[in-house]
Coordinates of C-alpha atoms in Angstrom, one line a residue:
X1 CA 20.5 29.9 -4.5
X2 CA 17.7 28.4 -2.2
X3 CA 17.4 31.0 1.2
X4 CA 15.7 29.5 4.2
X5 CA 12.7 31.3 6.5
X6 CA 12.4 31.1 10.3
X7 CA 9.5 31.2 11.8
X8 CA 8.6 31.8 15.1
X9 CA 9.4 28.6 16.7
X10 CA 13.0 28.2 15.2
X11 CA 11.8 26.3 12.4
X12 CA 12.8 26.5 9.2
X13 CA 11.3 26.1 6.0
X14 CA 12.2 26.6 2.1
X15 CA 11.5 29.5 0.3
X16 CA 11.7 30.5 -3.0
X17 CA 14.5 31.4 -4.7
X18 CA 14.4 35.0 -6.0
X19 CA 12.5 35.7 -9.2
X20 CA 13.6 37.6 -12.4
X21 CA 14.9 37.6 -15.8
X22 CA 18.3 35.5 -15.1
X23 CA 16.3 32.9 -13.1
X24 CA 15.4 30.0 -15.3
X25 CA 13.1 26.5 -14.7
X26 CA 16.4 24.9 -15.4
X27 CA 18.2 26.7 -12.3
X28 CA 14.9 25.8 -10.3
X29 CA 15.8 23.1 -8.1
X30 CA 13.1 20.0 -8.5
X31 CA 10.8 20.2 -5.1
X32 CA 9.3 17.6 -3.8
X33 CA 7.9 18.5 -0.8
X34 CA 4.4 20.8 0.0
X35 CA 3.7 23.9 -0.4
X36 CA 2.4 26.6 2.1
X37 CA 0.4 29.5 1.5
X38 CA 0.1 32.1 4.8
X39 CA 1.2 34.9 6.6
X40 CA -0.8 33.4 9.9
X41 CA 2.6 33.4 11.6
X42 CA 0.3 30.8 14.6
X43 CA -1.0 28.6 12.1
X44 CA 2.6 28.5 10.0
X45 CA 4.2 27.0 13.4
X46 CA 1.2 24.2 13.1
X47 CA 2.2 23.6 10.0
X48 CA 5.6 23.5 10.2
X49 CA 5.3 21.2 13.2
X50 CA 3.1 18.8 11.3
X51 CA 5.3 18.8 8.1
X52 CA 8.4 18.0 10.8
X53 CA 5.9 14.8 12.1
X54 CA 5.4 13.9 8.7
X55 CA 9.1 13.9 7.4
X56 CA 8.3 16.6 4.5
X57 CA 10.4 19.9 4.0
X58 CA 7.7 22.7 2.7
X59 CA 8.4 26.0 0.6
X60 CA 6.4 28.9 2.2
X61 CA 5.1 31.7 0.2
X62 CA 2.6 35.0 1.2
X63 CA 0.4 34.4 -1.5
X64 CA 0.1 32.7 -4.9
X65 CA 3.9 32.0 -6.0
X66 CA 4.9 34.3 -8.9
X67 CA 6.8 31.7 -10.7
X68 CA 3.6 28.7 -12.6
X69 CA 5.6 26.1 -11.5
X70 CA 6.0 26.7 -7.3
X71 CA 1.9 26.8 -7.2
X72 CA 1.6 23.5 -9.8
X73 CA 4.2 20.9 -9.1
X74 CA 3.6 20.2 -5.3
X75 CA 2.4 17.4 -4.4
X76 CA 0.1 19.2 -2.0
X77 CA -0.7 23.0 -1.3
X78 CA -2.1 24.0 2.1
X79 CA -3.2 27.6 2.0
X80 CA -3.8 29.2 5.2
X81 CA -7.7 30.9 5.6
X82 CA -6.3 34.4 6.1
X83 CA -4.8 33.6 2.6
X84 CA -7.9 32.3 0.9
X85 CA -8.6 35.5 -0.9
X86 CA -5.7 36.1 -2.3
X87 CA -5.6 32.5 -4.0
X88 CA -8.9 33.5 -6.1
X89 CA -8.0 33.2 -9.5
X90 CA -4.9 30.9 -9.3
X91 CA -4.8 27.8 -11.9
X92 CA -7.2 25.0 -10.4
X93 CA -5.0 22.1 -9.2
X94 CA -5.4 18.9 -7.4
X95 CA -4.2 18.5 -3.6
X96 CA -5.1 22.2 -2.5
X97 CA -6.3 22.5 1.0
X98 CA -7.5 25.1 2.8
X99 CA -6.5 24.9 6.8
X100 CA -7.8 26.8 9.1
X101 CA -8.4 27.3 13.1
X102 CA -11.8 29.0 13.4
X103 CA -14.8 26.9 13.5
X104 CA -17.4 29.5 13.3
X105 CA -16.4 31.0 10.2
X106 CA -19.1 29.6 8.1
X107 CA -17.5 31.6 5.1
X108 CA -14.5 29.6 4.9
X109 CA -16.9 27.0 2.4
X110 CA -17.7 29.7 0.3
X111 CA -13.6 30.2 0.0
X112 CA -12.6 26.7 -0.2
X113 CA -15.0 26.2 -3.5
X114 CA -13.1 29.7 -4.7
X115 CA -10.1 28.3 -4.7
X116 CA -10.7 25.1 -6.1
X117 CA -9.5 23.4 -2.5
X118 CA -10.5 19.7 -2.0
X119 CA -11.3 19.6 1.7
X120 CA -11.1 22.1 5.2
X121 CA -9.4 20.8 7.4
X122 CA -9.6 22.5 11.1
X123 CA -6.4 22.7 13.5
X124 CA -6.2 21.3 16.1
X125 CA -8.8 18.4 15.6
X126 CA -7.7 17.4 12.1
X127 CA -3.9 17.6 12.6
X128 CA -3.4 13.3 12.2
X129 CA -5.8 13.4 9.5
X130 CA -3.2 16.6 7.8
X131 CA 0.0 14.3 9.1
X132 CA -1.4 11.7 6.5
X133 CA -2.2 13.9 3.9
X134 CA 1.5 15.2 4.3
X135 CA 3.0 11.7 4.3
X136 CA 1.3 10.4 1.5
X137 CA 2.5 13.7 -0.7
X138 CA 6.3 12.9 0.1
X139 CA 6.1 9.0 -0.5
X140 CA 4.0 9.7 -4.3
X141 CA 1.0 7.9 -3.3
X142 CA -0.8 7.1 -6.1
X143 CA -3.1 3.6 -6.8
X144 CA -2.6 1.6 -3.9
X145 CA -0.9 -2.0 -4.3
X146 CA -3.6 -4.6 -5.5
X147 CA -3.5 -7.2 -3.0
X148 CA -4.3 -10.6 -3.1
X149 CA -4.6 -13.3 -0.4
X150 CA -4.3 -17.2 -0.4
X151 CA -5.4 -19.7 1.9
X152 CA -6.0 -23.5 1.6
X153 CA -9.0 -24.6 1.3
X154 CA -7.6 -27.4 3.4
X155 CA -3.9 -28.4 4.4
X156 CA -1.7 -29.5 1.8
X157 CA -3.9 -27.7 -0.9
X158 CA -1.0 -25.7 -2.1
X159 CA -1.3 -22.2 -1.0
X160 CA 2.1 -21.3 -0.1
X161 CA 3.0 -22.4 -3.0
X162 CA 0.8 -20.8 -5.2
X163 CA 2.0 -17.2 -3.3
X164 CA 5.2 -17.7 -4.0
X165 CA 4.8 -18.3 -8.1
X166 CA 2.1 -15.4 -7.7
X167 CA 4.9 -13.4 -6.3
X168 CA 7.6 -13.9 -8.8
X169 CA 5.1 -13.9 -11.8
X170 CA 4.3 -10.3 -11.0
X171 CA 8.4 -9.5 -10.2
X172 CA 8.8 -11.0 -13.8
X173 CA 6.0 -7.8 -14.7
X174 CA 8.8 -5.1 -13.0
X175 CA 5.9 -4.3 -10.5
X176 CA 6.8 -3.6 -7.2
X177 CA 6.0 -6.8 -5.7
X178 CA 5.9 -8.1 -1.5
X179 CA 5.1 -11.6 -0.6
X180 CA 3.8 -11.7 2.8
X181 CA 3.4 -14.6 5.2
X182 CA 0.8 -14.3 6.8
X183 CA 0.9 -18.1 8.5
X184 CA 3.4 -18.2 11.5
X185 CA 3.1 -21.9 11.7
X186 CA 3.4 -22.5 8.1
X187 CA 6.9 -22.9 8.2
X188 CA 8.4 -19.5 6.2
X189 CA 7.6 -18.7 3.0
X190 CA 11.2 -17.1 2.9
X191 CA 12.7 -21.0 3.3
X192 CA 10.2 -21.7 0.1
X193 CA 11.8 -18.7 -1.7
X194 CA 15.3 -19.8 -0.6
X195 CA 15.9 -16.4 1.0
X196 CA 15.9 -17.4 4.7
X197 CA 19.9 -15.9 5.1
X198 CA 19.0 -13.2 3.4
X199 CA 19.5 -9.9 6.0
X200 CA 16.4 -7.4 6.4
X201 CA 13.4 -7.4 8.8
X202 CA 11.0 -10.4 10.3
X203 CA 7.9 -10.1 11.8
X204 CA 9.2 -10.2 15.0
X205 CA 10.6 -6.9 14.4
X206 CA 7.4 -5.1 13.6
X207 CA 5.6 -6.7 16.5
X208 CA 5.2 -2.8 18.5
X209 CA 4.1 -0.7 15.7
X210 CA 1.2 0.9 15.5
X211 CA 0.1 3.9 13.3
X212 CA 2.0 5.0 10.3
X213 CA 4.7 3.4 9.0
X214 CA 6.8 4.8 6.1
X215 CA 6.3 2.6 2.9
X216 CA 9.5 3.2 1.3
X217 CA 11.3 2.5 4.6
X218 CA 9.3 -0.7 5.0
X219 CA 10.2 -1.8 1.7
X220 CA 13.9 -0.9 1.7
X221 CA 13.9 -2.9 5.3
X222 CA 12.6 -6.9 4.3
X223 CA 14.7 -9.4 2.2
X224 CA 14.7 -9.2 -1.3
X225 CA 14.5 -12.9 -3.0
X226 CA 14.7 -12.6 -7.0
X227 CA 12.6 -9.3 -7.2
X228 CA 10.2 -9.9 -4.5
X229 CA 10.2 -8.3 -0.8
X230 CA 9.8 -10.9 1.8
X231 CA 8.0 -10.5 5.0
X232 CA 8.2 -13.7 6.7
X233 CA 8.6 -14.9 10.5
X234 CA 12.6 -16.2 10.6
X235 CA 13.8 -18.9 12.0
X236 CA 12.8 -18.1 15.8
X237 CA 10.1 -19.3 17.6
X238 CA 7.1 -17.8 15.7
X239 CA 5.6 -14.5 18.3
X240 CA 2.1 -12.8 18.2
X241 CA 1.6 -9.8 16.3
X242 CA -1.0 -8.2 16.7
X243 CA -3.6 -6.9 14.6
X244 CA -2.6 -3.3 15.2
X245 CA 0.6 -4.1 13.9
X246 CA -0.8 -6.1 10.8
X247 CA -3.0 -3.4 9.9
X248 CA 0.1 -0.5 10.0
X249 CA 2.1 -3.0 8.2
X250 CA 0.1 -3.8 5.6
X251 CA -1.0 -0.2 4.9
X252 CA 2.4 0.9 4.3
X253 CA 2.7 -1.4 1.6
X254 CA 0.1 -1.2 -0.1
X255 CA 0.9 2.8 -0.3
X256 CA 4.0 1.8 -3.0
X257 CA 1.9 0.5 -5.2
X258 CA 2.3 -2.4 -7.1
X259 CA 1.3 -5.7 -6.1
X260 CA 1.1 -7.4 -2.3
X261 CA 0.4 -11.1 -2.1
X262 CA -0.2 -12.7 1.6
X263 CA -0.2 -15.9 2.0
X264 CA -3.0 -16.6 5.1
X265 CA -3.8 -19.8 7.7
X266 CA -7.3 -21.2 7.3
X267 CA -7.7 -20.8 11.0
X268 CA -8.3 -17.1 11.4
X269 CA -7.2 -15.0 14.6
X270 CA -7.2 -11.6 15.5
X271 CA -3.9 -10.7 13.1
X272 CA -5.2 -12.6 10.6
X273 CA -8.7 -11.7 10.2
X274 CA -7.0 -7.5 10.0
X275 CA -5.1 -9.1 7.1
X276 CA -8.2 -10.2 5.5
X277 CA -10.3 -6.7 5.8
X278 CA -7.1 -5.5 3.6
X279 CA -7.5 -7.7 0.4
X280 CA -8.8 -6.9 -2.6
X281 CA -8.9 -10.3 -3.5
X282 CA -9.0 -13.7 -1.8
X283 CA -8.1 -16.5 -4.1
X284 CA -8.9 -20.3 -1.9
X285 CA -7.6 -23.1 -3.1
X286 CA -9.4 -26.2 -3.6
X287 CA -8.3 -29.8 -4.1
X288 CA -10.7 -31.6 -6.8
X289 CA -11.5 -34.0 -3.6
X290 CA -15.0 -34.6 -2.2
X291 CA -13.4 -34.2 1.6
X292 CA -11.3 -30.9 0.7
X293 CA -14.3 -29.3 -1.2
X294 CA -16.3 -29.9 2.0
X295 CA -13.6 -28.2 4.4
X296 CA -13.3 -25.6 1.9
X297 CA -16.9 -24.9 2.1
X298 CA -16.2 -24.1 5.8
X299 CA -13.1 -22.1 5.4
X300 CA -15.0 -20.0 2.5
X301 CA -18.0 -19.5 4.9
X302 CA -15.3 -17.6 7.6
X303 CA -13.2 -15.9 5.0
X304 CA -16.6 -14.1 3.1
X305 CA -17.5 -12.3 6.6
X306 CA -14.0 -10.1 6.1
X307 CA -13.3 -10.8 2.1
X308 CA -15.1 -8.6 0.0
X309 CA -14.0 -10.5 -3.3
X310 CA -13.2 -14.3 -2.9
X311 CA -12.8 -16.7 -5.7
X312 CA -11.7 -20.1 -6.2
X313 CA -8.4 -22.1 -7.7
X314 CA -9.6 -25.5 -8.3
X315 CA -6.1 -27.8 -8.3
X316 CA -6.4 -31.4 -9.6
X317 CA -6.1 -34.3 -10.1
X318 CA -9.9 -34.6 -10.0
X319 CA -11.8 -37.6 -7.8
X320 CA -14.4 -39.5 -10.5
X321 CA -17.2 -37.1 -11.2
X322 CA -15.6 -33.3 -10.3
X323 CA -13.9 -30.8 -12.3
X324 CA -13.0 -27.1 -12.0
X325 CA -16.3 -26.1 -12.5
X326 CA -18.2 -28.6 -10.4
X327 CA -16.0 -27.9 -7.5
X328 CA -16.1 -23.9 -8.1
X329 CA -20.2 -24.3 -8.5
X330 CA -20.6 -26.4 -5.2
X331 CA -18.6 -23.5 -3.1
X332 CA -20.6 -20.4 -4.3
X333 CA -17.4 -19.2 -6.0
X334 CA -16.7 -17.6 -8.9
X335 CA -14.3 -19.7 -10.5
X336 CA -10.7 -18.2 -11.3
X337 CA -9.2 -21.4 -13.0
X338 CA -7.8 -24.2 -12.7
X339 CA -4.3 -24.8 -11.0
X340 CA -2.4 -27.5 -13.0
X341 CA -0.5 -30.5 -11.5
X342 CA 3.4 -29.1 -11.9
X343 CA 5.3 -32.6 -11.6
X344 CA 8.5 -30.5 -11.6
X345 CA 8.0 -28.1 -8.4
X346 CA 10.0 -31.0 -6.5
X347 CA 12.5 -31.2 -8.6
X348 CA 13.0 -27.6 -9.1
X349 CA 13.1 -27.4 -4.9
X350 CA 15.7 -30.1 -4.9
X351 CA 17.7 -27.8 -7.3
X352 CA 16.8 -24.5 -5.6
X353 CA 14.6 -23.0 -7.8
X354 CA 11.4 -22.1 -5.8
X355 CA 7.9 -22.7 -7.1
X356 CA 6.7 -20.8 -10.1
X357 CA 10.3 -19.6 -10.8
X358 CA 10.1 -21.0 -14.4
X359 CA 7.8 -19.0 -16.1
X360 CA 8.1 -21.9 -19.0
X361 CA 6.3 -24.5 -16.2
X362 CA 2.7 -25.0 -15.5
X363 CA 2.7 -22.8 -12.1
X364 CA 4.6 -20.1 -14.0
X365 CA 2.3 -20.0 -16.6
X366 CA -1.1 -20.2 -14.5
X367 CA 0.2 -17.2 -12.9
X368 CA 1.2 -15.2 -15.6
X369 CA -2.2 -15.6 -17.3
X370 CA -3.9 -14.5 -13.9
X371 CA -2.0 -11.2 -13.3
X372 CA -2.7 -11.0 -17.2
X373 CA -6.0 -10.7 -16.6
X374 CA -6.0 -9.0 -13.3
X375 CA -3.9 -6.1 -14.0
X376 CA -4.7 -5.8 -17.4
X377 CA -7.4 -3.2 -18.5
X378 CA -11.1 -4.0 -17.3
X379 CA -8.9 -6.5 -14.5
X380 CA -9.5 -6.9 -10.7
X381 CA -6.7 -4.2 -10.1

């Protein structure tokens, strides 16, 4: 039976369940949240407090738990500097941290390398940096989401289009997958999906945030359209979001993992420009046309001052002379491949399919090969 401590301030925190021959690891109940280590009843308050902010419920213990498994499966133990000595000799883990409050105790590194703890963090200065590290524990974050951006090189190049199959192709994987729109004027990715009467969140409805959002809660919130989470604008008159809000948004998801495509304008504002410091990779697409490589070269020049990786997705048909090659050479870009002409994506509008949804058709397949290659090993991701 769990019991429950108080501490000082009211709070209350998990404790251990009592130890002994009759308990067993299958009575244990699974525990999920962090793990303290003090008897600082001051700096257990900060804790507590912080672990409230953070949404996590921790287990409190004196010293090093008796039973392997309390000190091992946390996600993250924070053990108090009064407690430092008497966490010598515990099994080395990952996520130990050693929090204290005085800053002129230069012993406290000479403890922190005893214990095997990552970092020191210092209360009260450190406490949003500790908020984070608590957050991240409860929502499992592991390898954040490889995200991929798409612009046009110039209008009518196909980039929406190309997020979309992008999207799906890596839903058809069984990553965790969100498409987000990234264009307010380009007329909702959501409508290209078919999902616009779908219920969940809009843009609009993110437009105050700031800081930390929660990425399961983000996730749970948006549309879901044939496997992929929709952020897109709605049917409204599109509003300004601004960068703070992108960059808090876009965070969160890339936290739960998987894979997050945004589909961007070539004309790059504030929000914009935030969404492009977030990319791993930027893919532009380029028309095989003299005129649309030479607005492309324009767009590219703008999008390599915040995109540390940009390639290019050469789409024909091809004017006399060009190729994929030529048009990837003439940009500076490392060439990604060449988009094929998909006579059916109207059709398979017409019918409600959305592009790429056929993983048979030229679209599906381009984008199968890419996340082939990009998630597979020695891949972008």
């Amino acid at each position: 039976m769990e019991t429950t401590r108080t501490s000082g301030t009211g709070r209350r925190a998990r404790t251990s369940p009592p130890s002994g021959p009759e308990a067993s690891a299958a009575d244990e109940p699974r525990r999920t949240g962090p793990l303290i280590v003090t008897e600082d009843l001051g700096l257990l308050d900060d804790l507590l407090r912080l672990c409230a902010a953070a949404g996590v419920e921790p287990e409190v213990h004196h010293g090093v738990p008796e039973r392997r498994t309390s000190w091992t499966d946390p996600p993250l133990v924070l053990v108090g500097d009064d407690a430092a000595a008497r966490c010598r000799g515990a099994a080395r883990r990952p996520g130990t941290v050693l929090v204290g409050r005085d800053r002129d105790d230069p012993g406290v590194w000479r403890l922190a390398v005893e214990i095997g703890a990552e970092c020191v963090l210092r209360l009260p200065d450190a406490e949003g940096v500790l908020v984070d590290r608590l957050a991240d524990a409860a929502e499992g974050v592991g390898r954040q989401a490889l995200t991929v951006g798409v612009v046009g090189g110039r209008g009518g190049a196909g980039a929406s289009t190309l997020a979309c199959g992008l999207a799906l192709a890596a839903a058809r994987t069984g990553r965790r997958t969100l498409l987000v729109d990234g264009d307010p004027l380009g007329g909702g990715l959501d409508v290209l999906l078919g999902g616009e009467r779908e219920e969940g969140r809009r843009w609009p409805d993110f437009t105050a945030s700031k800081g930390r959002l929660a990425g399961g809660a983000l996730e749970e919130s948006l549309p879901s359209v044939r496997g992929v989470r929709v952020l897109s604008w709605g049917m409204e008159p599109a509003v300004p979001v601004p960068p703070e809000a992108v960059r808090s948004v876009l965070a969160a998801a890339r936290r739960r993992g998987g894979v997050v495509v945004v589909d961007l304008p070539r004309a790059a504002d504030e929000a914009a420009t935030e969404a492009l410091t977030q990319l791993d990779l930027g893919l532009l697409v380029v028309p095989g046309e003299l005129r649309a490589v030479a607005a492309a070269h324009r767009v590219a020049s703008t999008l390599s001052m915040s995109v540390r990786d940009l390639r290019a997705v050469v789409r024909g048909p091809y004017a006399a002379g060009l190729d994929e090659r030529w048009v990837a050479d003439a940009l500076r870009l490392p060439l990604v491949g060449e988009l094929p002409y998909d006579p059916g994506i109207v059709a398979d509008q017409d019918a409600g399919l959305p592009p790429g949804a056929e993983p048979r058709g030229p679209l599906g397949r381009f984008c199968d090969a890419f996340w082939a290659c990009a998630l597979g090993p020695g891949g972008a991701a």
